XYZ file of C-alpha atoms in Angstrom:
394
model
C 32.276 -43.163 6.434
C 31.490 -42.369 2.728
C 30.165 -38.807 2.494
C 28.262 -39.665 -0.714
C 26.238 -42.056 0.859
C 24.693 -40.153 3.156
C 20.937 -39.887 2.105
C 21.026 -36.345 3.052
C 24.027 -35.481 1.141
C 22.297 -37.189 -2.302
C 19.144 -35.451 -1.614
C 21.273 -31.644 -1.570
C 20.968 -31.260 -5.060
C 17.316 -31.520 -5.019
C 16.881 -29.546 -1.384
C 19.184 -26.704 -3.272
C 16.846 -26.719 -6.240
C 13.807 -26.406 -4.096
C 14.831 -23.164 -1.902
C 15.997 -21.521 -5.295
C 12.801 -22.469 -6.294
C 10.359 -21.021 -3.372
C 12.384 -18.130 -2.545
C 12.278 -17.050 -6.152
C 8.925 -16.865 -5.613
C 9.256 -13.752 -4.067
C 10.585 -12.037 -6.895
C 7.409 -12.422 -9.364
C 5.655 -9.668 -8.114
C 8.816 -7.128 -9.227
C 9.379 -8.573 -12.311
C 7.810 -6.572 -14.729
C 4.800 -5.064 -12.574
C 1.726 -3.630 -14.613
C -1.755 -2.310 -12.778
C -4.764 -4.009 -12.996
C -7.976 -1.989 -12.251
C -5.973 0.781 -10.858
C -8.772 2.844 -9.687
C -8.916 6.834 -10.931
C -12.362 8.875 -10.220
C -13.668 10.886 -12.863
C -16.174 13.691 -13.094
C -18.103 15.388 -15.513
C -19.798 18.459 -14.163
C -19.773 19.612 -17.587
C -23.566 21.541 -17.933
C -22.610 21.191 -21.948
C -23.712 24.044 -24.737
C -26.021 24.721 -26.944
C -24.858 24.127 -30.581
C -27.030 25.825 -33.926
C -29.025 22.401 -35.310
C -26.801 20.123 -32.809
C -28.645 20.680 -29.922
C -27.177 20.569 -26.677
C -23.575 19.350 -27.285
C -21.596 18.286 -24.354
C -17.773 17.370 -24.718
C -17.524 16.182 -20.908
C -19.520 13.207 -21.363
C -17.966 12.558 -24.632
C -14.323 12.471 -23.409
C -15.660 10.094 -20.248
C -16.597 7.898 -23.084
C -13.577 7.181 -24.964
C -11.665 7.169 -21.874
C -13.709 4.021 -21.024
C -13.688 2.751 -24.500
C -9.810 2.899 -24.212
C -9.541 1.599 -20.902
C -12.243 -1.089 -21.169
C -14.613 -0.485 -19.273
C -15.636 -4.614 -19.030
C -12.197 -6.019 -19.276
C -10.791 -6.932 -15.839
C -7.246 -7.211 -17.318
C -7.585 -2.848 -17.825
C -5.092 -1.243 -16.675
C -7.335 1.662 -15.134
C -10.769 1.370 -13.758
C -12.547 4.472 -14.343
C -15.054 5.565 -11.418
C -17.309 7.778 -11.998
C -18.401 10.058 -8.835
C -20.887 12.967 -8.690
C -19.290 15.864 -7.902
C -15.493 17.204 -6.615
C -16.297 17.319 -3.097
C -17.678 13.239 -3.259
C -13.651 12.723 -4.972
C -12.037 14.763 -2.426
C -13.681 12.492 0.572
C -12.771 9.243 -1.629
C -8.911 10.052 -2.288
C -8.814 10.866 1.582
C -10.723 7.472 2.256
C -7.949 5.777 -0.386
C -10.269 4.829 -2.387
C -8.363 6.697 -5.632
C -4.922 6.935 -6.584
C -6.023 9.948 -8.754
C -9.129 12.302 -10.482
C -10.099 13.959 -13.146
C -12.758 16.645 -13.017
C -13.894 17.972 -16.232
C -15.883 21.679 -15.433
C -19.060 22.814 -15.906
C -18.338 25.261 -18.134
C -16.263 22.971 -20.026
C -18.231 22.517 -23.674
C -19.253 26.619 -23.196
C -15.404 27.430 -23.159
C -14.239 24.933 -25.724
C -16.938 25.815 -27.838
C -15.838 29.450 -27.373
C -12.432 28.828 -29.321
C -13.628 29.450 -32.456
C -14.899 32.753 -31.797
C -13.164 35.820 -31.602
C -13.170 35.615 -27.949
C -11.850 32.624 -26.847
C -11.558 31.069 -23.292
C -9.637 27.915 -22.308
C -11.503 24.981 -21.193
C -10.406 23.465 -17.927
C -9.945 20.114 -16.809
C -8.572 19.405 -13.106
C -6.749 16.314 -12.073
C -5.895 15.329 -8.392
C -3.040 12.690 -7.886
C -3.300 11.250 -4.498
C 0.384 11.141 -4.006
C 0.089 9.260 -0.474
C -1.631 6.067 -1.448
C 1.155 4.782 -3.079
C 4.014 6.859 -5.015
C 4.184 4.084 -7.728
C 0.435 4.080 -8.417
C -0.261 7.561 -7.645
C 3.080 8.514 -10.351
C 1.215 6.002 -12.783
C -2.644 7.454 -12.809
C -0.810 11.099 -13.197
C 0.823 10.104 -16.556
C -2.345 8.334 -17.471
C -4.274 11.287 -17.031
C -1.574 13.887 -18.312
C -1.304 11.271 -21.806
C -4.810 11.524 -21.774
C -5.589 15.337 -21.555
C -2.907 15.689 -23.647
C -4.154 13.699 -26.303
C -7.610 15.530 -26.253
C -5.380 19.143 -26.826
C -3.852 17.492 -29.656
C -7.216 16.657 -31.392
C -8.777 19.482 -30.520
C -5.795 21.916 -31.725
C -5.767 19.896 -35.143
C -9.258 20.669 -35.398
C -8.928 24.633 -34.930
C -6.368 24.798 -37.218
C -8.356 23.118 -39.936
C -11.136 25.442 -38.957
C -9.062 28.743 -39.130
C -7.260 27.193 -42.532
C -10.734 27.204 -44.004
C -11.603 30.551 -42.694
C -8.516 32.232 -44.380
C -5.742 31.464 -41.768
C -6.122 34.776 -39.845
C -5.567 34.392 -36.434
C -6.119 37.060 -33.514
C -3.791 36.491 -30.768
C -6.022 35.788 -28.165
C -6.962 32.965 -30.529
C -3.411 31.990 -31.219
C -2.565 31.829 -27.398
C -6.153 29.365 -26.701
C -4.679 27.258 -30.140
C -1.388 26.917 -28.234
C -3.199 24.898 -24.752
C -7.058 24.867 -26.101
C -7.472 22.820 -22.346
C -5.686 23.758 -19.386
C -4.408 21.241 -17.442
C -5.050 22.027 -12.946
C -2.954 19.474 -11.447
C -2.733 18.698 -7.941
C -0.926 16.693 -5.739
C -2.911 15.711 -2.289
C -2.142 13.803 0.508
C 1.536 14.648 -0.127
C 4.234 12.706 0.756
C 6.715 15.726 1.188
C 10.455 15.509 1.546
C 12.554 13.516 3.709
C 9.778 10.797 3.344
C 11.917 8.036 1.785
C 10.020 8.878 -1.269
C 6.936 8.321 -0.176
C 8.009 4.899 1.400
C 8.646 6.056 4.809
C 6.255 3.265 6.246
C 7.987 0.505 4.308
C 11.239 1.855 5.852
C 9.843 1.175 9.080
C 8.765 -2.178 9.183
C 11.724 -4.375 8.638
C 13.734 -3.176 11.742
C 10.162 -3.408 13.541
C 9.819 -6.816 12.672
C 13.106 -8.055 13.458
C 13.421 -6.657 16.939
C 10.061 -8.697 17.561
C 11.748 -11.957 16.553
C 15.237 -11.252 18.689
C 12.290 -10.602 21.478
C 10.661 -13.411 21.264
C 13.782 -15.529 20.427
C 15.228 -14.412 23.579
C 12.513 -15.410 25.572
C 12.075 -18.368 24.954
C 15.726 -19.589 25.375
C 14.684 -18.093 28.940
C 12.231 -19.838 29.602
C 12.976 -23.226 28.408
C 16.245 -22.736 30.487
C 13.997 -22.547 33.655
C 13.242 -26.564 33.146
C 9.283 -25.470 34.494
C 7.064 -28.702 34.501
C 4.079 -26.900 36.854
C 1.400 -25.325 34.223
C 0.656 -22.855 36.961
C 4.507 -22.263 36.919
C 4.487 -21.592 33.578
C 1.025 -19.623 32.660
C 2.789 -17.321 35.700
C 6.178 -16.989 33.729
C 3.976 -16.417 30.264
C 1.810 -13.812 32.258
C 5.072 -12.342 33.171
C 6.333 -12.469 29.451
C 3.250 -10.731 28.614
C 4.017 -7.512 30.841
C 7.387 -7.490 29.660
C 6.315 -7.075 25.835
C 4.527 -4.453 26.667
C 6.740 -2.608 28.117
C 9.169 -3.610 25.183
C 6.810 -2.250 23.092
C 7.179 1.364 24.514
C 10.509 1.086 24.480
C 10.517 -0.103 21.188
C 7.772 2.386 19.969
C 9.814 5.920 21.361
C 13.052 4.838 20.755
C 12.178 3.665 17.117
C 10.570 6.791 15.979
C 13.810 8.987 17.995
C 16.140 7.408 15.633
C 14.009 7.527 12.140
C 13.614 11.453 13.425
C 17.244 11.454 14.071
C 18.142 10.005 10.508
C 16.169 12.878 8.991
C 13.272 10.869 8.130
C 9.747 13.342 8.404
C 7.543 12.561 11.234
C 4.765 14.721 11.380
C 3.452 13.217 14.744
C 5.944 12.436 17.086
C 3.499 10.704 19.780
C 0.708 9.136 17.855
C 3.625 7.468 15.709
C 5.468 6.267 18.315
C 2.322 4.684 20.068
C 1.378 3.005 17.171
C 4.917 1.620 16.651
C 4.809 0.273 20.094
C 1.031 -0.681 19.059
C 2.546 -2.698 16.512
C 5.625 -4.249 18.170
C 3.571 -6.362 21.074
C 1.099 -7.129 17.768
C 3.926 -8.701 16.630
C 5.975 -9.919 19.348
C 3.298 -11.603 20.818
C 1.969 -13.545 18.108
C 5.966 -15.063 17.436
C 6.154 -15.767 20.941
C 2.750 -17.823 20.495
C 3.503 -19.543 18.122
C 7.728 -20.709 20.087
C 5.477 -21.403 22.480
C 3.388 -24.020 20.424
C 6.047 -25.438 18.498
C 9.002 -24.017 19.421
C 12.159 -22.555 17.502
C 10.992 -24.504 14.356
C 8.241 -21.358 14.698
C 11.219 -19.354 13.001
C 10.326 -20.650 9.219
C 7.160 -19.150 8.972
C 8.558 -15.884 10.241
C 11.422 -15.847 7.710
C 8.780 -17.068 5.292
C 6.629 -13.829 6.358
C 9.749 -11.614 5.382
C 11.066 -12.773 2.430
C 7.707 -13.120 0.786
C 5.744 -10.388 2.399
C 8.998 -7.807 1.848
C 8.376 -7.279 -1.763
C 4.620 -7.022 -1.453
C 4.643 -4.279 0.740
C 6.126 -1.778 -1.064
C 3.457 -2.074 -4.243
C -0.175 -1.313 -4.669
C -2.418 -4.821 -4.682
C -3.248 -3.437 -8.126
C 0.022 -3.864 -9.701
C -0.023 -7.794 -7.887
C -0.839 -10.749 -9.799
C -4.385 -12.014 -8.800
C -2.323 -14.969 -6.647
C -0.689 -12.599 -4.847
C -3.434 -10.613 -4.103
C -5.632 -12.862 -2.713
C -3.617 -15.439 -0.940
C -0.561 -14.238 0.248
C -1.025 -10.061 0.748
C -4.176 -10.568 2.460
C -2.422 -12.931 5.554
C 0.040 -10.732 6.149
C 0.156 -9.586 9.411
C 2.967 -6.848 8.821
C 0.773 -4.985 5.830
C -1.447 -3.457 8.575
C 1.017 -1.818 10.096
C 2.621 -0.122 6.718
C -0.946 0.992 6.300
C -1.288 2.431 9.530
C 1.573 4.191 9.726
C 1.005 5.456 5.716
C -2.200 7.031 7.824
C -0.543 8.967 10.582
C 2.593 10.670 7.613
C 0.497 11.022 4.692
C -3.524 11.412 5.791
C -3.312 13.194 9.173
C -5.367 10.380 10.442
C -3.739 10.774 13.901
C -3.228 7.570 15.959
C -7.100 5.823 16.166
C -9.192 2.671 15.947
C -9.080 2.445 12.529
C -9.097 -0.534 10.403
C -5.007 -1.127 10.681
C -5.195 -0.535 14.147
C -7.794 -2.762 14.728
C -6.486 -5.795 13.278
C -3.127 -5.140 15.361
C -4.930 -4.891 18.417
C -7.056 -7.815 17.682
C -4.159 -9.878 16.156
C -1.775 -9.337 19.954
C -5.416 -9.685 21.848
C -5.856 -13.185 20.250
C -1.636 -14.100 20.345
C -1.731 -13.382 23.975
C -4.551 -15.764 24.763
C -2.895 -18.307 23.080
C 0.255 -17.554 24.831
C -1.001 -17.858 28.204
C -3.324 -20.504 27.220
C 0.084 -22.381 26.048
C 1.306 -23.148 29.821
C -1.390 -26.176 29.846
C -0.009 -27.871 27.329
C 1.958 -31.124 28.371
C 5.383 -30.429 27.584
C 7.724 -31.885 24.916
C 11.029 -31.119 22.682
C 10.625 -27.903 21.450
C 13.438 -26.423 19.845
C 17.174 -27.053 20.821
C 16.249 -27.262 24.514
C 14.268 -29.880 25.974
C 12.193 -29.081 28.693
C 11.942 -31.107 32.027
C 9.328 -33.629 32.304
């Protein structure tokens, strides 16, 4: 037989091309990634000052201003989307609740101190900035030299200024004025949420997942080999041996859970709570195992594409804020993933002292096995057919 006329053997060039093709996919989101509406609160408790034939004068509201301005406040394409929130205990609640990757608090007594520079007793105006380092080390690492560039830039104006204004008043300096020229605002940083050492950098859930995931396929895999093996052609038969399958994944799961956080503890990885991540590891093993096993059960080992799909595209994504995703990506392909819940969860228990509870990421795990298991059992009434590499008895 000719090898080159094989249909399948002239269509390889084109099957090549069109893997290449798909599984390059998954490396658009790393190539080149820049935020979009990265969200950073700011506040302005600045109560301004009182300025001879200016009026009340106050610098806070003016520095919220041009950040916007710079930013863009309207454009969607912005790199940083500015929030503004009342007061520093409403930002403290919201970089807890992950709704900021970082803060900047301007003080009350902001224009009163700035103001005071060009007097003989000057004190340094303060600005604070909070970097929420456990949302995301990428993001959180991005907003801080946003806001550092920022403040930064403001000294730089504001130090030009002074020295034009001591040039015209003879160039005499005290040196209480000469230290508030050298850092006119003082920069409070603060890192909260912290990721800590021995944290993978801050990508200690991420770590996590992959083996996670994979011992849920070999799971599954391995039971359904066993059970087409067992030739069953009785529904009852089978809902019984699915039932059965069912109790077994959960006590996988435990397994899975305890043993799984033992060894990252053992590597040297930090795991602030032993239990409540090792329940929610086993949480999100029978998640997982039991929606693969659902879905051998409908269609057998041909189920394995969408699984391998799941990795190779959903790996890359779960490593980077949505904000630094193209809109695609976003919308359509982080949002299905079943494994992102569980990064998020666990990114609760190390980094937010959440503690192991019905959150959202829990939630949608518990739902997501709740729902797989139905259909698994509900998959023994189904007449049978070829599934896989074994065919079952009719």
């Amino acid at each position: 037989m000719n090898l080159f006329k094989n249909k399948l053997t002239l269509l390889l060039p084109i099957i090549v091309i069109a893997v290449l093709f798909v599984f390059s996919l998954t490396s658009i989101p790393s190539i080149n990634p820049a935020p979009k509406q990265l969200p950073i609160a700011i506040v302005n408790e600045d109560e301004g000052v009182d300025i001879p034939d200016q009026g009340n004068v106050n610098m806070g509201e003016l520095i919220i201003q041009n950040a916007q301005a710079a930013a863009g406040a309207t454009d969607e394409e912005a790199p940083i989307k500015w929030v503004a929130v009342g007061s520093d205990e409403e930002v403290q609640a919201g970089l807890n609740d992950q709704l900021y990757y970082a803060a900047l608090v301007i003080s009350a007594d902001f224009s009163r101190n700035q103001a005071s520079l060009r007097s003989p007793e000057p004190t340094q105006a303060h600005i604070s900035i909070y970097v929420n380092q456990g949302m995301s080390t990428m993001a959180s690492t991005m907003a801080s030299q946003a806001l550092n560039q920022m403040v930064d830039g403001v000294n730089a104006k504001l130090q030009s200024e002074l020295i034009t204004f001591f040039d015209e008043q003879g160039g005499t300096v005290s040196t209480k004025q000469a230290a508030a020229l050298a850092a006119p605002i003082v920069k409070d940083v603060t890192n909260v949420n912290v990721t800590g050492t021995h944290s993978a950098g801050g990508n200690a859930p991420f770590a996590l997942f992959q083996p996670l995931w994979m011992a849920s396929i070999v799971g599954s895999i391995i039971f359904l080999f066993v059970k087409q093996s067992l030739k069953l052609t009785s529904p009852i038969a089978k809902l019984k041996v699915n039932a059965m399958q069912v109790i077994c994944g959960f006590v996988l799961a435990l397994i899975a859970g305890y043993s799984f956080t033992w060894f990252a503890d053992s590597w040297g990885l930090n795991i602030p709570q032993f239990n409540e991540t090792a329940l929610f590891l086993a949480i999100s093993y029978i998640a997982f195992f039991l929606m693969i096993s659902a879905v051998f059960s409908l269609i057998g080992i041909k189920g394995m594409a969408i699984f391998v799909i799941f990795l190779f595209f959903g790996g890359p994504l779960l490593n980077m804020p949505a904000e630094f995703l193209p809109s695609f990506y976003q919308d359509y392909v982080l949002t299905w993933l079943p494994m992102r819940f569980m990064v998020d969860g666990l990114r609760e228990i190390f980094f937010f002292g959440q503690g192991l509870s019905m959150n959202h990421a829990t939630t949608v795990l518990v739902w997501l096995g709740a729902v797989s298991m139905l259909v698994l059992l509900a998959s023994a009434f189904i007449p049978s057919r070829q599934r896989g590499t074994v065919s079952e008895s009719k």
